[in-house]
Amino acid sequence: DQQVKQNSPSLSVQEGRISILNCDYTNSMFDYFLWYKKYPAEGPTFLISISSIKDKNEDGRFTVFLNKSAKHLSLHIVPSQPGDSAVYFCAASVDNAGNMLTFGGGTRLMVKP
Amino acid sequence: GAGVSQSPRYKVAKRGQDVALRCDPISGHVSLFWYQQALGQGPEFLTYFQNEAQLDKSGLPSDRFFAERPEGSVSTLKIQRTQQEDSAVYLCASSLEDPRGEKLFFGSGTQLSVL
């Protein structure tokens, strides 16, 4: 039973446009959500996070939206750049503990110049 | 180097063989995690150390998997009698003290292929 799902395995976007990556979860105990970015042959790196007490968190070109009632979060990248091309993982946790992270399967984003 | 270092980068094992995967965390990092990432999947938690103490091993899939960190620095993940389903990338992550998700630094992983 996958508790965190990223239903789109890949997404292609034109440079300068908005990229929207989606994530759904089933466990209502999750109270902290994170996005990680992964380039080939490298480990994931933390990108942005959001606590369940918020519905939006913004950091530069990256914004994460949380809809608790729908158990859905999304990552918006505006404007998208070719360097954003990577695999993006959504992760959820209880108490934001590293040993309680549950990851989604990832979405490969390709930003075309 | 300043990052989390994992070795070997690639490992091919015959079914039934024992393997040992090494993780060198960032110097001074107290917390250390192991994750398993199967092809096309996200990482799955295996085990967590704080210094030399293994605080959580709930993610280890079977008793063939064993992890240690005897001096609170380098960690080794050992898999005995490897099976084909053990084929995956094994990721190590460390953090200075705070084990929160934002503070984790991941290594590049060891890709294990069991034939």
CSV table of C-alpha atoms in Angstrom, one decimal, chain A residues 11-21 61-62 75-85 88 109-113:
chain,number,residue,atom,x,y,z
A,11,LEU,CA,6.5,15.8,-17.1
A,12,SER,CA,7.8,17.9,-20.0
A,13,VAL,CA,7.7,21.7,-19.9
A,14,GLN,CA,9.0,24.6,-22.0
A,15,GLU,CA,11.6,26.8,-20.5
A,16,GLY,CA,10.0,29.9,-18.9
A,17,ARG,CA,6.7,28.2,-18.3
A,18,ILE,CA,5.3,26.8,-15.0
A,19,SER,CA,6.0,23.3,-13.9
A,20,ILE,CA,3.4,21.7,-11.6
A,21,LEU,CA,4.3,18.4,-9.9
A,61,ARG,CA,10.9,30.1,-7.9
A,62,PHE,CA,9.6,27.2,-5.9
A,75,LEU,CA,5.2,21.9,-6.2
A,76,HIS,CA,5.1,24.8,-8.6
A,77,ILE,CA,8.3,26.0,-10.3
A,78,VAL,CA,8.0,29.4,-12.0
A,79,PRO,CA,9.7,30.1,-14.4
A,80,SER,CA,11.1,26.7,-15.2
A,81,GLN,CA,14.7,26.5,-16.3
A,82,PRO,CA,16.6,23.8,-18.1
A,83,GLY,CA,18.7,23.2,-14.9
A,84,ASP,CA,15.5,22.2,-13.1
A,85,SER,CA,15.5,19.0,-15.2
A,88,TYR,CA,11.5,15.2,-8.0
A,109,LEU,CA,10.8,16.8,-15.0
A,110,MET,CA,12.3,17.8,-18.4
A,111,VAL,CA,12.5,21.5,-19.1
A,112,LYS,CA,13.1,22.1,-22.8
A,113,PRO,CA,15.1,25.2,-23.9
